[in-house]
Short mmCIF file of C-alpha atoms in Angstrom, two decimals:
data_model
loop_
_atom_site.label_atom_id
_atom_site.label_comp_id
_atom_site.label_asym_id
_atom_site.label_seq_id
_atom_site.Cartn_x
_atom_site.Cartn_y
_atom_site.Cartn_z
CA UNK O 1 48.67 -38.81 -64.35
CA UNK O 2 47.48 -37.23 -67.74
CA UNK O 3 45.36 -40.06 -68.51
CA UNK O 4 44.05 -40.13 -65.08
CA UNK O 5 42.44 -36.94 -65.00
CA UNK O 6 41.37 -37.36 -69.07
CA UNK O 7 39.49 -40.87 -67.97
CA UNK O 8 38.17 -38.63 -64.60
CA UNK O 9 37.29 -35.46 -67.05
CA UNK O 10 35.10 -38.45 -69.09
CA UNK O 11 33.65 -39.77 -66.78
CA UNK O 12 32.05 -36.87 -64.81
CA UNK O 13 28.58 -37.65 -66.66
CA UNK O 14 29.16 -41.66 -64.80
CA UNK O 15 30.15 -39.78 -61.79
CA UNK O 16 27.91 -37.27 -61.52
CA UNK O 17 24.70 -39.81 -61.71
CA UNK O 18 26.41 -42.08 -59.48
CA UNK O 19 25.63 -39.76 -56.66
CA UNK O 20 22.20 -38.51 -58.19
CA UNK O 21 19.29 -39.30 -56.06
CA UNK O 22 17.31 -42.50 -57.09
CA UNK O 23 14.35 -40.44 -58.21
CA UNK O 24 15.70 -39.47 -61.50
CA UNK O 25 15.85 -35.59 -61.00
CA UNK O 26 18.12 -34.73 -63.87
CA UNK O 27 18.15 -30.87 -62.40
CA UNK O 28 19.99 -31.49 -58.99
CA UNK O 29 21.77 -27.67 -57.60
CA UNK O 30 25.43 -28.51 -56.74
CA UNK O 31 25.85 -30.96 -53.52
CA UNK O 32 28.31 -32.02 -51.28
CA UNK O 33 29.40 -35.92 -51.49
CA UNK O 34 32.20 -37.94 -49.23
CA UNK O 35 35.60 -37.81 -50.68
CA UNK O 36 36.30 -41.46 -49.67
CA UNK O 37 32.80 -41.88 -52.17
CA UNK O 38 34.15 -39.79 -54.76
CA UNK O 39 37.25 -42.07 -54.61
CA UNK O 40 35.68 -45.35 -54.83
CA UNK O 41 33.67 -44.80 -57.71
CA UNK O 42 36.31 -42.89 -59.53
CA UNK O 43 38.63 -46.15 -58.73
CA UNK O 44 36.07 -48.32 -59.55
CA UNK O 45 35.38 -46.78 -62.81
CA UNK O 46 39.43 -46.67 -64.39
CA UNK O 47 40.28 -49.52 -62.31
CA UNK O 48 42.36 -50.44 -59.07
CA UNK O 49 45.44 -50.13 -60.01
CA UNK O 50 45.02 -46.53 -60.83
CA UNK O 51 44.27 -45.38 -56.90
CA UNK O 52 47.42 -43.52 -56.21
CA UNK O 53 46.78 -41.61 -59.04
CA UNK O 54 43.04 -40.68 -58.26
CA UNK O 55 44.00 -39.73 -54.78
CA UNK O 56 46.92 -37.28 -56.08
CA UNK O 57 44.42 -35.64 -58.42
CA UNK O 58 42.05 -35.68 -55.52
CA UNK O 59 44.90 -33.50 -53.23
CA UNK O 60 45.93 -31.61 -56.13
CA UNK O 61 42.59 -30.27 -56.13
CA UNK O 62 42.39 -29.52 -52.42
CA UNK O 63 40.29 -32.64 -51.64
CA UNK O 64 41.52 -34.08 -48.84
CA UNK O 65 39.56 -36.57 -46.45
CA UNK O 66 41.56 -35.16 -43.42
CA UNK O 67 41.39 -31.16 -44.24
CA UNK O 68 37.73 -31.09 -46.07
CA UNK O 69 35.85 -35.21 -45.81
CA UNK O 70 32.91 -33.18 -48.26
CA UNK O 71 33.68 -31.86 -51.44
CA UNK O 72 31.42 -29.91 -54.05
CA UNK O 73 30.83 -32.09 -56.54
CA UNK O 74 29.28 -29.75 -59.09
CA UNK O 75 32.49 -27.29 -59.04
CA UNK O 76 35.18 -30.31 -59.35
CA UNK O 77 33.85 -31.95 -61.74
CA UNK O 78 33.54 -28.74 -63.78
CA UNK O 79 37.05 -28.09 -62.95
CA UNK O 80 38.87 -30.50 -63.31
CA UNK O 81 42.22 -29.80 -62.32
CA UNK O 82 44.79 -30.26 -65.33
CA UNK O 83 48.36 -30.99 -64.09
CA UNK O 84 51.34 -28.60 -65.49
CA UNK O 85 53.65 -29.51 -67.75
CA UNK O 86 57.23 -29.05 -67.15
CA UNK O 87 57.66 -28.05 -71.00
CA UNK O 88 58.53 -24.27 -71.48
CA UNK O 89 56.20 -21.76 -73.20
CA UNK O 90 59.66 -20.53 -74.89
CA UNK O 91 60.42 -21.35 -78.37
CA UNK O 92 62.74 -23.99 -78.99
CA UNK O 93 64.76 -21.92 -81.10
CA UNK O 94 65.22 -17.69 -81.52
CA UNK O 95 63.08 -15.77 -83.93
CA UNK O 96 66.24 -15.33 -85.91
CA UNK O 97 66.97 -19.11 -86.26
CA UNK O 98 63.64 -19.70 -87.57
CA UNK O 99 64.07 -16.51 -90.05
CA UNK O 100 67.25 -18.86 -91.55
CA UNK O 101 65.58 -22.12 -91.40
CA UNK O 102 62.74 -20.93 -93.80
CA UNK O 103 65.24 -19.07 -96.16
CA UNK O 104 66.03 -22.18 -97.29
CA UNK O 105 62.31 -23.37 -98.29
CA UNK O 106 61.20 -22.62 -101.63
CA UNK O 107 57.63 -21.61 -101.95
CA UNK O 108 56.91 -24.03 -105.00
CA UNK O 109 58.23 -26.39 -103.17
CA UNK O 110 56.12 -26.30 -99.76
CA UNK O 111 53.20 -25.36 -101.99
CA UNK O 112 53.50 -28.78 -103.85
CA UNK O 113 53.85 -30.94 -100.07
CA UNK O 114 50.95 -29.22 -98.93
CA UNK O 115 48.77 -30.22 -101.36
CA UNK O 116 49.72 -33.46 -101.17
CA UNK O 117 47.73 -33.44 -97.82
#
């Protein structure tokens, strides 16, 4: 799903002219456009296979054909939802563990690997 929303997230220029009147107005104020539209061309720009996908960042969002068939374009593209991890914000390891794992690193030592890089 990651990739699916990074390909979506770099494509919003691609999207975002895709429903831009024909006239070339670069300056258009936010509009509403069909979630089955937004779907197609967001399918049709990563590909078929990647549908199930689209549509579960779609709902994710709140864009649903059955609760809302319109959907601001402006706002989702500009916030485009990023899916949780299930990682924990906790350290692997306690403060104190950490504390013992550097006691054992000499300071030449690092110094000399670093500059290496």
């Amino acid at each position: 799903m990651q990739y699916v929303v990074d390909r979506l997230y770099d494509a919003r220029d691609t999207l975002r002219e895709s429903f831009q009147p024909g006239d070339g107005d670069d300056a258009v104020a936010p509009f509403m456009v069909p979630v089955d539209g937004l779907l197609e061309q967001a399918v049709s720009f990563l590909e078929e296979n990647y549908r199930e996908k689209v549509v579960a960042v779609l709902k994710s969002s709140g864009a649903e054909k059955e609760a809302c068939p319109m959907l601001d374009l402006e706002k989702w593209l500009n916030s485009m939802y990023i899916p949780e991890t299930r990682a924990s914000n906790v350290p692997p390891f306690s403060l104190s563990k950490e504390r013992g794992m550097w006691r054992g690193v000499k300071v030449e030592r690092l110094q000399s690997v670093l500059q290496l890089y």
